């Protein structure tokens, strides 16, 4: 039974899809970081710390 190797075209499409997914994830993280920054302005110290940790997690 012959093996099913991906064609160069299939590899290119998969690579492009993966790159687009990564860019969308980065964009979503930036949006979430901005929302967190806005929330930190008028919150308690413990809530600010929690939001900052969440923001740092999104950066990494």
PDB file of N, CA and C in Angstrom:
ATOM      1  N   UNK A   1       0.841  -1.174   0.000  1.00  0.00           N
ATOM      2  CA  UNK A   1       0.000   0.000   0.000  1.00  0.00           C
ATOM      3  C   UNK A   1       0.891   1.244   0.000  1.00  0.00           C
ATOM      4  N   UNK A   2       0.707   2.143  -0.966  1.00  0.00           N
ATOM      5  CA  UNK A   2       1.565   3.331  -1.036  1.00  0.00           C
ATOM      6  C   UNK A   2       1.283   4.293   0.108  1.00  0.00           C
ATOM      7  N   UNK A   3       2.338   4.971   0.559  1.00  0.00           N
ATOM      8  CA  UNK A   3       2.154   5.955   1.639  1.00  0.00           C
ATOM      9  C   UNK A   3       1.593   7.246   1.058  1.00  0.00           C
ATOM     10  N   UNK A   4       0.859   7.955   1.861  1.00  0.00           N
ATOM     11  CA  UNK A   4       0.238   9.218   1.450  1.00  0.00           C
ATOM     12  C   UNK A   4       1.105  10.380   1.934  1.00  0.00           C
ATOM     13  N   UNK A   5       2.037  10.800   1.121  1.00  0.00           N
ATOM     14  CA  UNK A   5       2.879  11.950   1.466  1.00  0.00           C
ATOM     15  C   UNK A   5       2.199  13.232   0.997  1.00  0.00           C
ATOM     16  N   UNK A   6       2.271  14.282   1.804  1.00  0.00           N
ATOM     17  CA  UNK A   6       1.653  15.540   1.380  1.00  0.00           C
ATOM     18  C   UNK A   6       2.406  16.131   0.187  1.00  0.00           C
ATOM     19  N   UNK A   7       1.677  16.760  -0.679  1.00  0.00           N
ATOM     20  CA  UNK A   7       2.289  17.435  -1.829  1.00  0.00           C
ATOM     21  C   UNK A   7       2.864  18.772  -1.372  1.00  0.00           C
ATOM     22  N   UNK A   8       3.779  19.331  -2.140  1.00  0.00           N
ATOM     23  CA  UNK A   8       4.289  20.668  -1.778  1.00  0.00           C
ATOM     24  C   UNK A   8       3.167  21.692  -1.623  1.00  0.00           C
ATOM     25  N   UNK A   9       2.139  21.594  -2.431  1.00  0.00           N
ATOM     26  CA  UNK A   9       1.003  22.524  -2.327  1.00  0.00           C
ATOM     27  C   UNK A   9       0.280  22.352  -0.995  1.00  0.00           C
ATOM     28  N   UNK A  10       0.069  21.106  -0.581  1.00  0.00           N
ATOM     29  CA  UNK A  10      -0.593  20.851   0.702  1.00  0.00           C
ATOM     30  C   UNK A  10       0.255  21.356   1.860  1.00  0.00           C
ATOM     31  N   UNK A  11       1.552  21.177   1.761  1.00  0.00           N
ATOM     32  CA  UNK A  11       2.457  21.660   2.812  1.00  0.00           C
ATOM     33  C   UNK A  11       2.398  23.187   2.879  1.00  0.00           C
ATOM     34  N   UNK A  12       2.384  23.830   1.721  1.00  0.00           N
ATOM     35  CA  UNK A  12       2.323  25.294   1.679  1.00  0.00           C
ATOM     36  C   UNK A  12       1.032  25.812   2.306  1.00  0.00           C
ATOM     37  N   UNK A  13      -0.086  25.178   1.979  1.00  0.00           N
ATOM     38  CA  UNK A  13      -1.370  25.602   2.543  1.00  0.00           C
ATOM     39  C   UNK A  13      -1.372  25.406   4.056  1.00  0.00           C
ATOM     40  N   UNK A  14      -0.880  24.265   4.521  1.00  0.00           N
ATOM     41  CA  UNK A  14      -0.843  23.995   5.959  1.00  0.00           C
ATOM     42  C   UNK A  14       0.063  24.994   6.679  1.00  0.00           C
ATOM     43  N   UNK A  15       1.196  25.314   6.075  1.00  0.00           N
ATOM     44  CA  UNK A  15       2.128  26.273   6.667  1.00  0.00           C
ATOM     45  C   UNK A  15       1.502  27.668   6.745  1.00  0.00           C
ATOM     46  N   UNK A  16       0.829  28.063   5.666  1.00  0.00           N
ATOM     47  CA  UNK A  16       0.167  29.374   5.656  1.00  0.00           C
ATOM     48  C   UNK A  16      -0.941  29.434   6.700  1.00  0.00           C
ATOM     49  N   UNK A  17      -1.697  28.359   6.835  1.00  0.00           N
ATOM     50  CA  UNK A  17      -2.772  28.319   7.827  1.00  0.00           C
ATOM     51  C   UNK A  17      -2.201  28.415   9.240  1.00  0.00           C
ATOM     52  N   UNK A  18      -1.100  27.729   9.492  1.00  0.00           N
ATOM     53  CA  UNK A  18      -0.471  27.780  10.817  1.00  0.00           C
ATOM     54  C   UNK A  18       0.047  29.185  11.113  1.00  0.00           C
ATOM     55  N   UNK A  19       0.643  29.826  10.119  1.00  0.00           N
ATOM     56  CA  UNK A  19       1.152  31.189  10.312  1.00  0.00           C
ATOM     57  C   UNK A  19       0.004  32.160  10.592  1.00  0.00           C
ATOM     58  N   UNK A  20      -1.091  32.021   9.869  1.00  0.00           N
ATOM     59  CA  UNK A  20      -2.248  32.886  10.082  1.00  0.00           C
ATOM     60  C   UNK A  20      -2.830  32.675  11.479  1.00  0.00           C
ATOM     61  N   UNK A  21      -2.914  31.432  11.907  1.00  0.00           N
ATOM     62  CA  UNK A  21      -3.412  31.121  13.251  1.00  0.00           C
ATOM     63  C   UNK A  21      -2.535  31.782  14.310  1.00  0.00           C
ATOM     64  N   UNK A  22      -1.212  31.722  14.126  1.00  0.00           N
ATOM     65  CA  UNK A  22      -0.297  32.351  15.080  1.00  0.00           C
ATOM     66  C   UNK A  22      -0.489  33.866  15.120  1.00  0.00           C
ATOM     67  N   UNK A  23      -0.669  34.487  13.964  1.00  0.00           N
ATOM     68  CA  UNK A  23      -0.883  35.936  13.926  1.00  0.00           C
ATOM     69  C   UNK A  23      -2.190  36.321  14.610  1.00  0.00           C
ATOM     70  N   UNK A  24      -3.235  35.542  14.377  1.00  0.00           N
ATOM     71  CA  UNK A  24      -4.513  35.831  15.025  1.00  0.00           C
ATOM     72  C   UNK A  24      -4.407  35.683  16.538  1.00  0.00           C
ATOM     73  N   UNK A  25      -3.666  34.679  16.997  1.00  0.00           N
ATOM     74  CA  UNK A  25      -3.490  34.485  18.436  1.00  0.00           C
ATOM     75  C   UNK A  25      -2.741  35.665  19.045  1.00  0.00           C
ATOM     76  N   UNK A  26      -1.702  36.147  18.364  1.00  0.00           N
ATOM     77  CA  UNK A  26      -0.962  37.309  18.857  1.00  0.00           C
ATOM     78  C   UNK A  26      -1.863  38.529  18.939  1.00  0.00           C
ATOM     79  N   UNK A  27      -2.698  38.728  17.916  1.00  0.00           N
ATOM     80  CA  UNK A  27      -3.616  39.860  17.899  1.00  0.00           C
ATOM     81  C   UNK A  27      -4.617  39.758  19.050  1.00  0.00           C
ATOM     82  N   UNK A  28      -5.157  38.561  19.271  1.00  0.00           N
ATOM     83  CA  UNK A  28      -6.095  38.354  20.374  1.00  0.00           C
ATOM     84  C   UNK A  28      -5.428  38.631  21.712  1.00  0.00           C
ATOM     85  N   UNK A  29      -4.186  38.208  21.880  1.00  0.00           N
ATOM     86  CA  UNK A  29      -3.468  38.455  23.126  1.00  0.00           C
ATOM     87  C   UNK A  29      -3.275  39.947  23.353  1.00  0.00           C
ATOM     88  N   UNK A  30      -2.974  40.696  22.291  1.00  0.00           N
ATOM     89  CA  UNK A  30      -2.804  42.146  22.429  1.00  0.00           C
ATOM     90  C   UNK A  30      -4.110  42.807  22.863  1.00  0.00           C
ATOM     91  N   UNK A  31      -5.230  42.351  22.295  1.00  0.00           N
ATOM     92  CA  UNK A  31      -6.536  42.895  22.681  1.00  0.00           C
ATOM     93  C   UNK A  31      -6.810  42.593  24.148  1.00  0.00           C
ATOM     94  N   UNK A  32      -6.551  41.357  24.577  1.00  0.00           N
ATOM     95  CA  UNK A  32      -6.770  40.992  25.977  1.00  0.00           C
ATOM     96  C   UNK A  32      -5.869  41.797  26.908  1.00  0.00           C
ATOM     97  N   UNK A  33      -4.613  42.000  26.513  1.00  0.00           N
ATOM     98  CA  UNK A  33      -3.692  42.784  27.330  1.00  0.00           C
ATOM     99  C   UNK A  33      -4.198  44.209  27.509  1.00  0.00           C
ATOM    100  N   UNK A  34      -4.726  44.801  26.442  1.00  0.00           N
ATOM    101  CA  UNK A  34      -5.243  46.169  26.530  1.00  0.00           C
ATOM    102  C   UNK A  34      -6.459  46.232  27.454  1.00  0.00           C
ATOM    103  N   UNK A  35      -7.335  45.251  27.380  1.00  0.00           N
ATOM    104  CA  UNK A  35      -8.498  45.208  28.271  1.00  0.00           C
ATOM    105  C   UNK A  35      -8.048  45.084  29.726  1.00  0.00           C
ATOM    106  N   UNK A  36      -7.049  44.281  29.961  1.00  0.00           N
ATOM    107  CA  UNK A  36      -6.531  44.110  31.325  1.00  0.00           C
ATOM    108  C   UNK A  36      -5.938  45.414  31.833  1.00  0.00           C
ATOM    109  N   UNK A  37      -5.187  46.100  30.989  1.00  0.00           N
ATOM    110  CA  UNK A  37      -4.591  47.386  31.398  1.00  0.00           C
ATOM    111  C   UNK A  37      -5.670  48.387  31.803  1.00  0.00           C
ATOM    112  N   UNK A  38      -6.752  48.419  31.025  1.00  0.00           N
ATOM    113  CA  UNK A  38      -7.851  49.340  31.350  1.00  0.00           C
ATOM    114  C   UNK A  38      -8.510  48.962  32.667  1.00  0.00           C
ATOM    115  N   UNK A  39      -8.677  47.679  32.930  1.00  0.00           N
ATOM    116  CA  UNK A  39      -9.323  47.231  34.166  1.00  0.00           C
ATOM    117  C   UNK A  39      -8.452  47.527  35.380  1.00  0.00           C
ATOM    118  N   UNK A  40      -7.129  47.493  35.200  1.00  0.00           N
ATOM    119  CA  UNK A  40      -6.218  47.697  36.330  1.00  0.00           C
ATOM    120  C   UNK A  40      -6.297  49.099  36.894  1.00  0.00           C
ATOM    121  N   UNK A  41      -6.755  50.064  36.122  1.00  0.00           N
ATOM    122  CA  UNK A  41      -6.759  51.466  36.554  1.00  0.00           C
ATOM    123  C   UNK A  41      -7.580  51.672  37.818  1.00  0.00           C
ATOM    124  N   UNK A  42      -8.777  51.109  37.879  1.00  0.00           N
ATOM    125  CA  UNK A  42      -9.678  51.364  39.003  1.00  0.00           C
ATOM    126  C   UNK A  42      -9.985  50.106  39.812  1.00  0.00           C
ATOM    127  N   UNK A  43      -8.961  49.362  40.169  1.00  0.00           N
ATOM    128  CA  UNK A  43      -9.180  48.138  40.945  1.00  0.00           C
ATOM    129  C   UNK A  43      -8.293  48.123  42.181  1.00  0.00           C
ATOM    130  N   UNK A  44      -8.622  47.218  43.070  1.00  0.00           N
ATOM    131  CA  UNK A  44      -7.835  47.074  44.299  1.00  0.00           C
ATOM    132  C   UNK A  44      -6.454  46.512  43.977  1.00  0.00           C
ATOM    133  N   UNK A  45      -5.562  46.606  44.948  1.00  0.00           N
ATOM    134  CA  UNK A  45      -4.190  46.133  44.754  1.00  0.00           C
ATOM    135  C   UNK A  45      -4.154  44.630  44.456  1.00  0.00           C
ATOM    136  N   UNK A  46      -4.948  43.841  45.173  1.00  0.00           N
ATOM    137  CA  UNK A  46      -4.929  42.391  44.938  1.00  0.00           C
ATOM    138  C   UNK A  46      -5.485  42.054  43.557  1.00  0.00           C
ATOM    139  N   UNK A  47      -6.512  42.784  43.131  1.00  0.00           N
ATOM    140  CA  UNK A  47      -7.080  42.558  41.793  1.00  0.00           C
ATOM    141  C   UNK A  47      -6.095  43.019  40.725  1.00  0.00           C
ATOM    142  N   UNK A  48      -5.391  44.112  40.983  1.00  0.00           N
ATOM    143  CA  UNK A  48      -4.371  44.581  40.030  1.00  0.00           C
ATOM    144  C   UNK A  48      -3.280  43.534  39.866  1.00  0.00           C
ATOM    145  N   UNK A  49      -2.874  42.922  40.965  1.00  0.00           N
ATOM    146  CA  UNK A  49      -1.837  41.885  40.909  1.00  0.00           C
ATOM    147  C   UNK A  49      -2.317  40.697  40.078  1.00  0.00           C
ATOM    148  N   UNK A  50      -3.552  40.281  40.279  1.00  0.00           N
ATOM    149  CA  UNK A  50      -4.107  39.156  39.532  1.00  0.00           C
ATOM    150  C   UNK A  50      -4.155  39.483  38.039  1.00  0.00           C
ATOM    151  N   UNK A  51      -4.605  40.693  37.704  1.00  0.00           N
ATOM    152  CA  UNK A  51      -4.670  41.103  36.307  1.00  0.00           C
ATOM    153  C   UNK A  51      -3.283  41.187  35.681  1.00  0.00           C
ATOM    154  N   UNK A  52      -2.317  41.683  36.437  1.00  0.00           N
ATOM    155  CA  UNK A  52      -0.952  41.778  35.931  1.00  0.00           C
ATOM    156  C   UNK A  52      -0.378  40.388  35.643  1.00  0.00           C
ATOM    157  N   UNK A  53      -0.642  39.442  36.532  1.00  0.00           N
ATOM    158  CA  UNK A  53      -0.165  38.075  36.295  1.00  0.00           C
ATOM    159  C   UNK A  53      -0.797  37.487  35.035  1.00  0.00           C
ATOM    160  N   UNK A  54      -2.074  37.761  34.837  1.00  0.00           N
ATOM    161  CA  UNK A  54      -2.754  37.286  33.625  1.00  0.00           C
ATOM    162  C   UNK A  54      -2.129  37.921  32.392  1.00  0.00           C
ATOM    163  N   UNK A  55      -1.853  39.206  32.475  1.00  0.00           N
ATOM    164  CA  UNK A  55      -1.247  39.915  31.350  1.00  0.00           C
ATOM    165  C   UNK A  55       0.135  39.350  31.035  1.00  0.00           C
ATOM    166  N   UNK A  56       0.929  39.099  32.064  1.00  0.00           N
ATOM    167  CA  UNK A  56       2.266  38.536  31.853  1.00  0.00           C
ATOM    168  C   UNK A  56       2.185  37.155  31.231  1.00  0.00           C
ATOM    169  N   UNK A  57       1.189  36.366  31.630  1.00  0.00           N
ATOM    170  CA  UNK A  57       0.993  35.042  31.049  1.00  0.00           C
ATOM    171  C   UNK A  57       0.711  35.161  29.553  1.00  0.00           C
ATOM    172  N   UNK A  58      -0.057  36.166  29.153  1.00  0.00           N
ATOM    173  CA  UNK A  58      -0.380  36.347  27.738  1.00  0.00           C
ATOM    174  C   UNK A  58       0.841  36.760  26.923  1.00  0.00           C
ATOM    175  N   UNK A  59       1.755  37.482  27.541  1.00  0.00           N
ATOM    176  CA  UNK A  59       2.964  37.923  26.838  1.00  0.00           C
ATOM    177  C   UNK A  59       3.867  36.739  26.547  1.00  0.00           C
ATOM    178  N   UNK A  60       3.990  35.847  27.509  1.00  0.00           N
ATOM    179  CA  UNK A  60       4.870  34.676  27.361  1.00  0.00           C
ATOM    180  C   UNK A  60       4.186  33.651  26.559  1.00  0.00           C
TER     181      UNK A  60
END
